[in-house]
Short mmCIF file of C-alpha atoms in Angstrom, two decimals:
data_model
loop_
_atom_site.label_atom_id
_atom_site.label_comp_id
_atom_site.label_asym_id
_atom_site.label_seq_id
_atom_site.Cartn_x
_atom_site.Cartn_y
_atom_site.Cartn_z
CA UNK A 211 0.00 0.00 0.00
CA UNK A 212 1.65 3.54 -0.24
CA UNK A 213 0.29 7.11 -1.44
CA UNK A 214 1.11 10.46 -1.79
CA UNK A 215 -0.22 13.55 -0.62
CA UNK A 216 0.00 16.70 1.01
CA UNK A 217 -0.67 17.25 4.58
CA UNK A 218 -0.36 19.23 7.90
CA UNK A 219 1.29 18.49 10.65
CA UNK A 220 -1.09 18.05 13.92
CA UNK A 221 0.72 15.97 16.25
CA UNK A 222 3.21 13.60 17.52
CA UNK A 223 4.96 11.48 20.22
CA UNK A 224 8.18 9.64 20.17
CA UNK A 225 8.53 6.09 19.24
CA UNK A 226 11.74 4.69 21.54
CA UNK A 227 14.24 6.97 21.22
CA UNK A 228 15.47 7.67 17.06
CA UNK A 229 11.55 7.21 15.42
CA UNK A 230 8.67 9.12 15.67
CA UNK A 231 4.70 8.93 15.61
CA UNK A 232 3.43 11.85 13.32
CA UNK A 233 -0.05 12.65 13.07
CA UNK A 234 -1.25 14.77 9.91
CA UNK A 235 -4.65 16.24 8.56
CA UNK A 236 -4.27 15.43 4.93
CA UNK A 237 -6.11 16.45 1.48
CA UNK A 238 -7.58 13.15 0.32
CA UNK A 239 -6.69 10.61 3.38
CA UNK A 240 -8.10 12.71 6.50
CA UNK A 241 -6.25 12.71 9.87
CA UNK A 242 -3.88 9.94 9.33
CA UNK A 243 -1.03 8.58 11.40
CA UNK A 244 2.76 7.18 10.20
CA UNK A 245 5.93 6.17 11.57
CA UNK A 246 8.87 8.58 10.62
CA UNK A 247 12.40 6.76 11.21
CA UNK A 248 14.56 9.04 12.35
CA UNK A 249 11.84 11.37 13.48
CA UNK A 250 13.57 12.15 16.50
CA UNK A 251 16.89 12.74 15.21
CA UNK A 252 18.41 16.24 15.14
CA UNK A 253 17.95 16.89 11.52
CA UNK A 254 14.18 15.60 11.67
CA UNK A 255 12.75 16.43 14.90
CA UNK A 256 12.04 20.78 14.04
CA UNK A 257 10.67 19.36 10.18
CA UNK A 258 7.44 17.62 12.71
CA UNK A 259 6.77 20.19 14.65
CA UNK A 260 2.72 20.63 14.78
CA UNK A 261 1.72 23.81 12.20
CA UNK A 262 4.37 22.43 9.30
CA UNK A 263 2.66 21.60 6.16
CA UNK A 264 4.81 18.73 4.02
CA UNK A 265 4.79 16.30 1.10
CA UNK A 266 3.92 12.66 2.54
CA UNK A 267 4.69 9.20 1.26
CA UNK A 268 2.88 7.00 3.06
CA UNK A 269 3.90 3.05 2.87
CA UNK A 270 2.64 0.18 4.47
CA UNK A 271 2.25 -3.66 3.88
CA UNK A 272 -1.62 -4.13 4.28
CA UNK A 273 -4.01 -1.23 4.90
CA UNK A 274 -4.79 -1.52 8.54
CA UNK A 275 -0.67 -1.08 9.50
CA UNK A 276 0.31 2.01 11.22
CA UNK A 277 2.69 2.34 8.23
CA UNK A 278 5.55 4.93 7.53
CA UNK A 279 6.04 8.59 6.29
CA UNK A 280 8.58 9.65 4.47
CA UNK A 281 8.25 13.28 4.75
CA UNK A 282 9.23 15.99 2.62
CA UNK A 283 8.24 19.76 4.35
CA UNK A 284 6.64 22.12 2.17
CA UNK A 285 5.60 24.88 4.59
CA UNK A 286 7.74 25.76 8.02
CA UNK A 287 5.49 27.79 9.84
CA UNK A 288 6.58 27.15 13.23
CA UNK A 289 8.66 30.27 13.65
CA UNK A 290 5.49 32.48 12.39
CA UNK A 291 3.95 31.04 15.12
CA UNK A 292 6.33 31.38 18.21
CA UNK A 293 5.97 34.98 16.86
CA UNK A 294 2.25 35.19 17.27
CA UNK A 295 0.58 34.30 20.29
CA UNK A 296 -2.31 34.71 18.83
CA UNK A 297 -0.84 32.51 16.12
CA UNK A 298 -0.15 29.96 18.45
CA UNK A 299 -3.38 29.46 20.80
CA UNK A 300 -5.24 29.12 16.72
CA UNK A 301 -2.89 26.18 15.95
CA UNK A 302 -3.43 24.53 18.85
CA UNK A 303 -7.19 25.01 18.46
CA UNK A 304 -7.53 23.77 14.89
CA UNK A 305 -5.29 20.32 15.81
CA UNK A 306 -8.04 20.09 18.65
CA UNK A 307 -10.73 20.48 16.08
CA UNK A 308 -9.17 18.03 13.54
CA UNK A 309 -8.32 15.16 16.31
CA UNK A 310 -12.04 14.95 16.60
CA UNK A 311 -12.39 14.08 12.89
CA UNK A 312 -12.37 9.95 12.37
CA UNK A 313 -9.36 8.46 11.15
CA UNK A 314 -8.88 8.28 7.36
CA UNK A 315 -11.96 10.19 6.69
CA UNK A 316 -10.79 12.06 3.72
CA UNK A 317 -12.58 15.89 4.20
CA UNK A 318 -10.82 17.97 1.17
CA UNK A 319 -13.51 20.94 1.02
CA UNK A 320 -12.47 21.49 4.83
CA UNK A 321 -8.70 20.69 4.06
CA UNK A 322 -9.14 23.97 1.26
CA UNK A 323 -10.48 26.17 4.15
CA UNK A 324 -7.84 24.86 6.54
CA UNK A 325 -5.26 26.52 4.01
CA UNK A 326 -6.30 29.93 3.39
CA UNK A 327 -6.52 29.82 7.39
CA UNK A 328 -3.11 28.97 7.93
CA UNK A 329 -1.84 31.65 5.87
CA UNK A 330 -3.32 34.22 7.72
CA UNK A 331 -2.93 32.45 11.16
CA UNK A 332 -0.85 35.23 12.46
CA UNK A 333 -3.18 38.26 11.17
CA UNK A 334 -5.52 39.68 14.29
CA UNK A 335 -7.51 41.03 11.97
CA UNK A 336 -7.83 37.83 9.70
CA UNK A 337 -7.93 35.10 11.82
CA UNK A 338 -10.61 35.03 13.92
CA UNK A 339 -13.25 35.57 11.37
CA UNK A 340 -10.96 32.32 9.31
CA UNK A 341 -11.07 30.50 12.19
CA UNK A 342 -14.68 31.17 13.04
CA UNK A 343 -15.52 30.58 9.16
CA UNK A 344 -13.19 26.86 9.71
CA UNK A 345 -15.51 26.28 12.60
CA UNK A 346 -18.46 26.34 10.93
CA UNK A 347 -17.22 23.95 8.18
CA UNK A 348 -15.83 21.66 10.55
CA UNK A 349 -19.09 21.65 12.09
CA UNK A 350 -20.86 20.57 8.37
CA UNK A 351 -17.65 18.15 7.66
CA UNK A 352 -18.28 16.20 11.11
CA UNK A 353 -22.10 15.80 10.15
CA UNK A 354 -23.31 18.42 12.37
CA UNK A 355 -24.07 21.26 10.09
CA UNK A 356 -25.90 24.22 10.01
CA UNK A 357 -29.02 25.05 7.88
CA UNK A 358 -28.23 28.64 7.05
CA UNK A 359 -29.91 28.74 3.45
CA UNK A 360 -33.70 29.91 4.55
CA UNK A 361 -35.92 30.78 7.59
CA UNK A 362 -36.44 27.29 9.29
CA UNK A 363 -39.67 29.05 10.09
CA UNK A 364 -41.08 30.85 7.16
CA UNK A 365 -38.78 30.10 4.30
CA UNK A 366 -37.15 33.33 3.51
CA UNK A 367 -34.18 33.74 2.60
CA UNK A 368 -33.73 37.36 3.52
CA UNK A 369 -32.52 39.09 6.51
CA UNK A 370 -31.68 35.89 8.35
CA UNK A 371 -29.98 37.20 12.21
CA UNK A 372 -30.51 34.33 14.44
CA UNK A 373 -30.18 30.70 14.70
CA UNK A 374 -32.37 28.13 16.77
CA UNK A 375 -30.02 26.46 18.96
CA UNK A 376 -32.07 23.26 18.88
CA UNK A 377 -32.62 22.73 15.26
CA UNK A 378 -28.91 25.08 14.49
CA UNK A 379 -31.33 26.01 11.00
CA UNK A 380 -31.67 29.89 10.31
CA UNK A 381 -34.43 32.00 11.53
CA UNK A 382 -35.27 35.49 10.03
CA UNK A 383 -35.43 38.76 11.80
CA UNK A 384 -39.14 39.06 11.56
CA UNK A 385 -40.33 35.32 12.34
CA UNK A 386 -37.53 35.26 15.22
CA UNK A 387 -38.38 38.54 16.83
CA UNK A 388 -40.71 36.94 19.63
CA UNK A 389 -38.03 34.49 20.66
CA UNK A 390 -34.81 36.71 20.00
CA UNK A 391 -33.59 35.91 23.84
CA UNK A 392 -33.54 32.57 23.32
CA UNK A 393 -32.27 32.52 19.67
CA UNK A 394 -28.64 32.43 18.81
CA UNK A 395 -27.39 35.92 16.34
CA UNK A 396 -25.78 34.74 12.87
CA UNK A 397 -23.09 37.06 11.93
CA UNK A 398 -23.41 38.08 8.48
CA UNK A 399 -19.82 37.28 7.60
CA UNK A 400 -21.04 33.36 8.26
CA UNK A 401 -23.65 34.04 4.97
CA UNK A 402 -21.73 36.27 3.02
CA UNK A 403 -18.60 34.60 1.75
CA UNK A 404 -17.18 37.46 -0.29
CA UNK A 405 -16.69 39.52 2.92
CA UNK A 406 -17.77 43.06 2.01
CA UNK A 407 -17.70 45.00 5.50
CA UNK A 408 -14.54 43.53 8.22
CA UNK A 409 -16.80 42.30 11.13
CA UNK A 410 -16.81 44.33 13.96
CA UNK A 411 -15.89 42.27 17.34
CA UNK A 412 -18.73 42.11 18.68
CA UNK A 413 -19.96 39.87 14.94
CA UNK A 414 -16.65 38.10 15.47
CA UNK A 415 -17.51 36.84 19.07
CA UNK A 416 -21.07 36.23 17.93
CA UNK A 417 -19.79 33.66 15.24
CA UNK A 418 -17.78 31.89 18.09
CA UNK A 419 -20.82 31.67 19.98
CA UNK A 420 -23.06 29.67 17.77
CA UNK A 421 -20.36 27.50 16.83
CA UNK A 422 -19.43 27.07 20.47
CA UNK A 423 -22.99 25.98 21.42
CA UNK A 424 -22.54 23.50 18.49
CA UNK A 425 -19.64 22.38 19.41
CA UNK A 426 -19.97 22.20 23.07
CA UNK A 427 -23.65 20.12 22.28
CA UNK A 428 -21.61 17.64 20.35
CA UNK A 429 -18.15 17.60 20.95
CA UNK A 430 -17.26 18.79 24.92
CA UNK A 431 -17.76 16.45 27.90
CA UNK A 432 -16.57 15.28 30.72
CA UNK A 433 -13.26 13.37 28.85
CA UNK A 434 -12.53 16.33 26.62
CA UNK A 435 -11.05 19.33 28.26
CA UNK A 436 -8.89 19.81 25.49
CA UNK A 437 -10.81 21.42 23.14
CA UNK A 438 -12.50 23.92 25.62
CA UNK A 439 -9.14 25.19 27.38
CA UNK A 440 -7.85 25.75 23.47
CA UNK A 441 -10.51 27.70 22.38
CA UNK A 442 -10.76 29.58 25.40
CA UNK A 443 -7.03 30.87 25.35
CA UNK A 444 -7.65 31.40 21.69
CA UNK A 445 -10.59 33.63 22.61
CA UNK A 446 -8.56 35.32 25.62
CA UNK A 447 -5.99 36.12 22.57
CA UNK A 448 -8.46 37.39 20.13
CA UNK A 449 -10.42 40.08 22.79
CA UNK A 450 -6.54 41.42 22.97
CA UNK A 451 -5.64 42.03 19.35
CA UNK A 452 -8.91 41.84 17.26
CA UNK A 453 -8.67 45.81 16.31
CA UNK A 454 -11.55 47.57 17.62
CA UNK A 455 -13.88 50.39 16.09
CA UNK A 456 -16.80 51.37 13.07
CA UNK A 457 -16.34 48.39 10.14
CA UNK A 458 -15.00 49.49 7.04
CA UNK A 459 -15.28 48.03 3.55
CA UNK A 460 -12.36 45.82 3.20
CA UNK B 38 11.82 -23.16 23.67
CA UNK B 39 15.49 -22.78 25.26
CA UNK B 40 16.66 -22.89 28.69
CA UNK B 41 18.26 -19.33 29.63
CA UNK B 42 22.12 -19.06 30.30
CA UNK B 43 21.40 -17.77 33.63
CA UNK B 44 19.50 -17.88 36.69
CA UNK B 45 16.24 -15.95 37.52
CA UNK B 46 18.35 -13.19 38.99
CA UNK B 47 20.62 -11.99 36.47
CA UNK B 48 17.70 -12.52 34.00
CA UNK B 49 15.74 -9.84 36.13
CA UNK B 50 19.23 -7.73 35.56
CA UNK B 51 18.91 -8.11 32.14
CA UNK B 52 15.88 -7.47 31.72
CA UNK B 53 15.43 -4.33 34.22
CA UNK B 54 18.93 -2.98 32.10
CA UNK B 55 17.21 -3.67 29.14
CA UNK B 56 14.29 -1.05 30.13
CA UNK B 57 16.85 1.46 30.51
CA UNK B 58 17.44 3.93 27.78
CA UNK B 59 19.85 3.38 24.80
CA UNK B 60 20.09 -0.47 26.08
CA UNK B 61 17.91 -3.48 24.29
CA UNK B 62 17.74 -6.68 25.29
CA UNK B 63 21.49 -7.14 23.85
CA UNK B 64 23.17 -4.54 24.91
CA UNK B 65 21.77 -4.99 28.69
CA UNK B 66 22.79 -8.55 28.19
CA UNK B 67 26.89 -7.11 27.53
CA UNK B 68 25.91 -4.87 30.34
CA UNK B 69 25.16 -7.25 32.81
CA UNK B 70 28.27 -9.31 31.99
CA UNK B 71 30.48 -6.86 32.51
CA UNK B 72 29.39 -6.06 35.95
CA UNK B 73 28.97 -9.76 36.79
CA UNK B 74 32.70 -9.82 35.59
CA UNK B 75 33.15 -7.03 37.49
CA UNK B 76 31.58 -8.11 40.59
CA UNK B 77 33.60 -6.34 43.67
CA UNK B 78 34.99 -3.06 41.89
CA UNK B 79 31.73 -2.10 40.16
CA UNK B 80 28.56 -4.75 40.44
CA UNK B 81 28.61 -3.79 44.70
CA UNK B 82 29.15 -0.22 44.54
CA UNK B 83 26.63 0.43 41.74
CA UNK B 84 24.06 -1.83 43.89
CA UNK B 85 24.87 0.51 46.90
CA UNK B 86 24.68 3.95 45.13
CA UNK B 87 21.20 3.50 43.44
CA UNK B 88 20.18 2.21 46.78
CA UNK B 89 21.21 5.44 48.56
CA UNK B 90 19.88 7.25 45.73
CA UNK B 91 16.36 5.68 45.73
CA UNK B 92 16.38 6.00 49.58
CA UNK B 93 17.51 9.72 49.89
CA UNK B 94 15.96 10.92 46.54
CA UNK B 95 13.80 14.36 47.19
CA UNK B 96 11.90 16.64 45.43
CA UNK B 97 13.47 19.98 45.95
CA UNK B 98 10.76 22.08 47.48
CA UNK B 99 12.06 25.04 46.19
CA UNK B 100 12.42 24.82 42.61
CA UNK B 101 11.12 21.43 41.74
CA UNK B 102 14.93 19.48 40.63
CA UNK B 103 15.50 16.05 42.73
CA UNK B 104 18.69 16.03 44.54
CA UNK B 105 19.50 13.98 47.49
CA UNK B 106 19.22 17.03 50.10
CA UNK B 107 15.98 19.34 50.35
CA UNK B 108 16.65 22.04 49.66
CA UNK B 109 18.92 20.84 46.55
CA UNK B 110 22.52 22.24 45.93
CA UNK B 111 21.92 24.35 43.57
CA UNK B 112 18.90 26.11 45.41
CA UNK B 113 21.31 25.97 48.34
CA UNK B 114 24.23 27.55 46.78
CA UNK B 115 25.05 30.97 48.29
CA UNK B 116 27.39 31.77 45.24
CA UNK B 117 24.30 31.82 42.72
CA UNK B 118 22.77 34.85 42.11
CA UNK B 119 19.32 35.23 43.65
CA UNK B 120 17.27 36.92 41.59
CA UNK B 121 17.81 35.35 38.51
CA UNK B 122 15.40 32.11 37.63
CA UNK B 123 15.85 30.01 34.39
CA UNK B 124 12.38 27.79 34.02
CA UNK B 125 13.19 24.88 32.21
CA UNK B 126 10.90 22.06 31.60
CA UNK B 127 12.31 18.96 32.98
CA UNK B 128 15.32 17.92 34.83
CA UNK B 129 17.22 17.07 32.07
CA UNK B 130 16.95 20.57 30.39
CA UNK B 131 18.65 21.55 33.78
CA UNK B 132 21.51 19.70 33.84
CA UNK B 133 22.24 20.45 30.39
CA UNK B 134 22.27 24.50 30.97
CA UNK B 135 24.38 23.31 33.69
CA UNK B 136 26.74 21.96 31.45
CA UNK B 137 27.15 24.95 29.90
CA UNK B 138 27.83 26.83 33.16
CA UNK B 139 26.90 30.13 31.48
CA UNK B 140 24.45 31.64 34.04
CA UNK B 141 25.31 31.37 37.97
CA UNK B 142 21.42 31.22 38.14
CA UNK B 143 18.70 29.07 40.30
CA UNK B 144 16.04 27.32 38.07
CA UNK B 145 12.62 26.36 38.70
CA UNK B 146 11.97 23.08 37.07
CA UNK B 147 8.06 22.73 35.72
CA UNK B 148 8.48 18.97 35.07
CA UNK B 149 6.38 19.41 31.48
CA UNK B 150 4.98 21.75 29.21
CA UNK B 151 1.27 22.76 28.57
CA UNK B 152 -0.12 20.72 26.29
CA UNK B 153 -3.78 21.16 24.60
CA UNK B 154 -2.75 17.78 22.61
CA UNK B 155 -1.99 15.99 25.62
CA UNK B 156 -4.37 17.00 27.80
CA UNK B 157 -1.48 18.70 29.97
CA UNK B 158 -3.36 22.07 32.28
CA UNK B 159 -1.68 24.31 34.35
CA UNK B 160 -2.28 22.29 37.61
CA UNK B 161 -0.16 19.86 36.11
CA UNK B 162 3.03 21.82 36.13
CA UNK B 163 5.06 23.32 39.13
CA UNK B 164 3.43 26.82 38.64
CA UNK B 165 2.03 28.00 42.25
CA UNK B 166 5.61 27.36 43.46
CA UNK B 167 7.12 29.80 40.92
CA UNK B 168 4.69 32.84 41.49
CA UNK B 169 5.38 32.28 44.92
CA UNK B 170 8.71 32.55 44.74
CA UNK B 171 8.30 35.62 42.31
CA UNK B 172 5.99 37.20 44.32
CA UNK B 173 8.11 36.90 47.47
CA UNK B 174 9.90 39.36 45.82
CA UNK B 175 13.65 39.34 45.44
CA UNK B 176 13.69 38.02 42.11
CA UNK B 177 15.51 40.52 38.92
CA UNK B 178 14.99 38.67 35.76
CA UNK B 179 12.76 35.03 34.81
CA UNK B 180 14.41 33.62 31.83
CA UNK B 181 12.27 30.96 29.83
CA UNK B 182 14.27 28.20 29.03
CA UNK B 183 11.88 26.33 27.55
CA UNK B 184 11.95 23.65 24.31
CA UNK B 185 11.15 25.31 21.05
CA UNK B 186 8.28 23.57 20.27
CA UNK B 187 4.51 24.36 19.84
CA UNK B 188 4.41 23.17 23.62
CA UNK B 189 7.17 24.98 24.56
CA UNK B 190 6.34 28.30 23.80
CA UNK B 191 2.81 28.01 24.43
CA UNK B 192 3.87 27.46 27.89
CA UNK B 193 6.13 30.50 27.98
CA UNK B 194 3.33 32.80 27.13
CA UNK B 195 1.25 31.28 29.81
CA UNK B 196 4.12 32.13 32.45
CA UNK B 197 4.65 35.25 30.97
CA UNK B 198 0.92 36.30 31.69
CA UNK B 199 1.03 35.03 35.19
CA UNK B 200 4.32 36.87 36.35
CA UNK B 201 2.93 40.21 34.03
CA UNK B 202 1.70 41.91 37.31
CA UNK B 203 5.28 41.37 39.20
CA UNK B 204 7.13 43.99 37.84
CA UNK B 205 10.22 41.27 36.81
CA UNK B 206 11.85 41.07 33.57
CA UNK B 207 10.85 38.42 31.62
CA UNK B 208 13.19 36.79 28.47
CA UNK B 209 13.72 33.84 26.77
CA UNK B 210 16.14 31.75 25.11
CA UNK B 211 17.27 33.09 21.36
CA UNK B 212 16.44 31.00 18.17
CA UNK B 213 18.80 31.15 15.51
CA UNK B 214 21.70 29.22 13.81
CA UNK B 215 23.09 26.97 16.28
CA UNK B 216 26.80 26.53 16.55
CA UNK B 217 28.63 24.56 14.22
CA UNK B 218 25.34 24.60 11.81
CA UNK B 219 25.44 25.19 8.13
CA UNK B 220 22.96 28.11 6.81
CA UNK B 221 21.97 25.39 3.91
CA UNK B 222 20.34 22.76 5.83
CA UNK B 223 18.62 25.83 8.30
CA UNK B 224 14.75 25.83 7.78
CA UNK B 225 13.33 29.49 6.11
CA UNK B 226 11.48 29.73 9.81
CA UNK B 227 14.89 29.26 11.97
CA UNK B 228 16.51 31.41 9.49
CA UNK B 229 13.98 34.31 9.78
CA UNK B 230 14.56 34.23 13.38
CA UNK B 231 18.21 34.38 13.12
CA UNK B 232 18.11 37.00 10.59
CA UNK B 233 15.08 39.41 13.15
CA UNK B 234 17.58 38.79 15.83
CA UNK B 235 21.19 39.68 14.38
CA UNK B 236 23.57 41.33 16.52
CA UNK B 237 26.30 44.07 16.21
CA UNK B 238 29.36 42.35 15.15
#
């Protein structure tokens, strides 16, 4: 068995004392672990550092095997990130996010939005409405999507500001206005993909809201304190450097 | 399936060696000859010194490093200069800055790193102890020794936020070309750094 493909770095552990355990978010093969020999050598060890995009070879005998990378890095972005807090806290959110994905569960629309994410990853003024965006995808990827196309309640497809946090389908400003305590706001930048006015914090925070109450419904419990602390710190980060004041067309 | 060379004790020899790092099940085998071989001059006084050191190992309640003393020598060491704490992250970290003898500093060991991966909190590490020793004032510069890694740094900005109200000066460890390295096999990242950070020369 062996492929090729292109892939981000997410995490790893050491294998004895010379190999290494890399796991990777890939294009067409999903999260995905390998063996790197030599992954813990000098030479190797910076290349696998979570946030570094490479070139993988993977190789094994029959499918099931844990099987081998050979790894060739494309993208070292680990500096850009020890230079960005903000930077940093996002990484270690999104590997939270994608360890939640199924093995080997190819997602390549959400691997696309993953990339123009990780360029920006050090922008305050980029990121969190990426990452919020990524959130929202990883929600649909993982089978948990949102119905944002009409009114769950009367079908239109106009002015749509909340979201019921039961059914997570869109409700429109005039059918939701009797309930608007109890329904969650939609940020326009989650409808508009094209991104005409720069959200203003208080839109940003909004869109980490109703993903949070998706993702805390389906994803946090008792076992996983991981992804809550991570997107917390990344939140902390984001009320610090997300610039303040009127929007303005980008 | 064959009878081992030895008896049940020296197998357990070999196969506790063997569990030791850098050693396999051959290698701890050559091991464990030699010191049979060398029964009196090194089999007996190895056997006493990792007793004494199991019985008399502490957890230095100062800064976190195990030593055979409480507190440990280099917490106890008059000649080292008080207000200057290098955090490292475990107690091998320490003994290799202390190879390199370059700061007469005290250290605060944190015996891991943050890690949203792992699961790894702030309760986990030896935190409370270094505020406290921050905040009982005293204390000139913090210097972040930590690993360059994800981890690593994410860690350091945690630290960094929890001594921000203390007034100290907080730094960190430089990235750049390391000595002896060749600017062609450098990563663009580690390069970058190297490049932000030049010095007069």
């Amino acid at each position: 068995m062996e492929w090729r493909d292109e892939g981000l770095i997410i995490g790893g552990r050491a294998y004895g004392e010379r190999s290494r355990i890399v796991e990777v978010f890939t294009r067409d093969h999903g999260r995905h672990f390998g063996m790197v020999r030599g992954g813990e050598s000098r030479r190797l060890r910076p290349l696998l550092e979570v946030g570094n995009q490479a070139d993988l070879v993977w190789h094994a005998r029959i499918d099931p095997q844990l099987g081998t990378f050979a790894i060739e890095p494309t993208v070292l972005r680990t500096a850009r990130l020890f230079a960005s807090r903000l930077a940093l806290h996002g990484m270690n959110l999104i590997a939270a996010l994608l360890r939640l994905l199924p093995e080997r569960d190819p997602h390549p629309a959400l691997y696309e939005t993953l990339s123009v994410l990780l360029a920006h990853i050090d922008a305050p003024e980029i990121a969190p409405i990426l990452l919020a965006r990524f959130e929202l995808a990883f929600l649909a990827e993982a089978g948990f999507g949102l119905d944002l196309s009409a009114c769950a309640l009367t079908g239109a497809t106009q002015e749509l500001i909340y979201v019921s946090p039961k059914s997570g389908r869109a409700v429109s400003a005039r059918a939701g206005e009797a309930w608007r305590d109890r329904l969650l706001v939609l940020p326009p930048f989650f409808l508009d993909g094209r991104l005409l006015l720069v959200p203003s914090f208080a839109e940003v925070e909004a869109g980490f809201s109703l993903t949070g109450h998706f993702l805390a419904r389906h994803f946090f419990s008792g076992q996983n304190e991981v992804l809550p602390e991570a997107r917390a710190a990344f939140l902390r980060e984001m009320d610090r450097t997300y610039p303040r004041g009127t929007p303005e067309p980008m | 399936m064959t009878t081992p060379p030895a008896g049940p004790e020296i197998e357990r020899l070999i196969h506790l060696l063997a569990r030791l790092p850098g050693l396999g099940p051959r290698s701890a085998r050559r091991a464990a000859l030699h010191l049979i071989r060398k029964r009196e001059e090194l089999l007996g006084p190895l056997s006493d010194a990792m007793r004494q050191a199991h019985d008399r190992l502490v957890v230095c309640h100062v800064c976190g490093n195990m030593d055979t003393r409480d507190p440990c020598a280099i917490c106890a060491d008059p000649t080292r200069d008080q207000g200057l704490i290098v955090v490292v992250e475990t107690i091998a970290d320490l003994w290799a800055l202390e190879r390199a003898a370059a700061l007469p500093a005290r250290y605060h060991v944190l015996g891991g790193t943050l890690s949203a991966l792992e699961g790894t909190g702030p309760k986990d590490l030896n935190l409370d102890a270094l505020v406290d020793r921050v905040a009982q004032g005293g204390v000139r510069e913090v210097v972040l020794a930590v690993n360059a890694t994800v981890d690593g740094q994410t860690t350091a900005h945690y630290i960094t936020d929890l001594l921000n109200s203390y007034g100290v000066k907080i730094t960190r460890l430089a990235h750049g070309v390391p000595i002896g390295g060749e600017l062609d096999y450098l990563d663009e990242g580690t390069l970058a750094t190297a490049l932000r950070s030049r010095t007069d020369f």
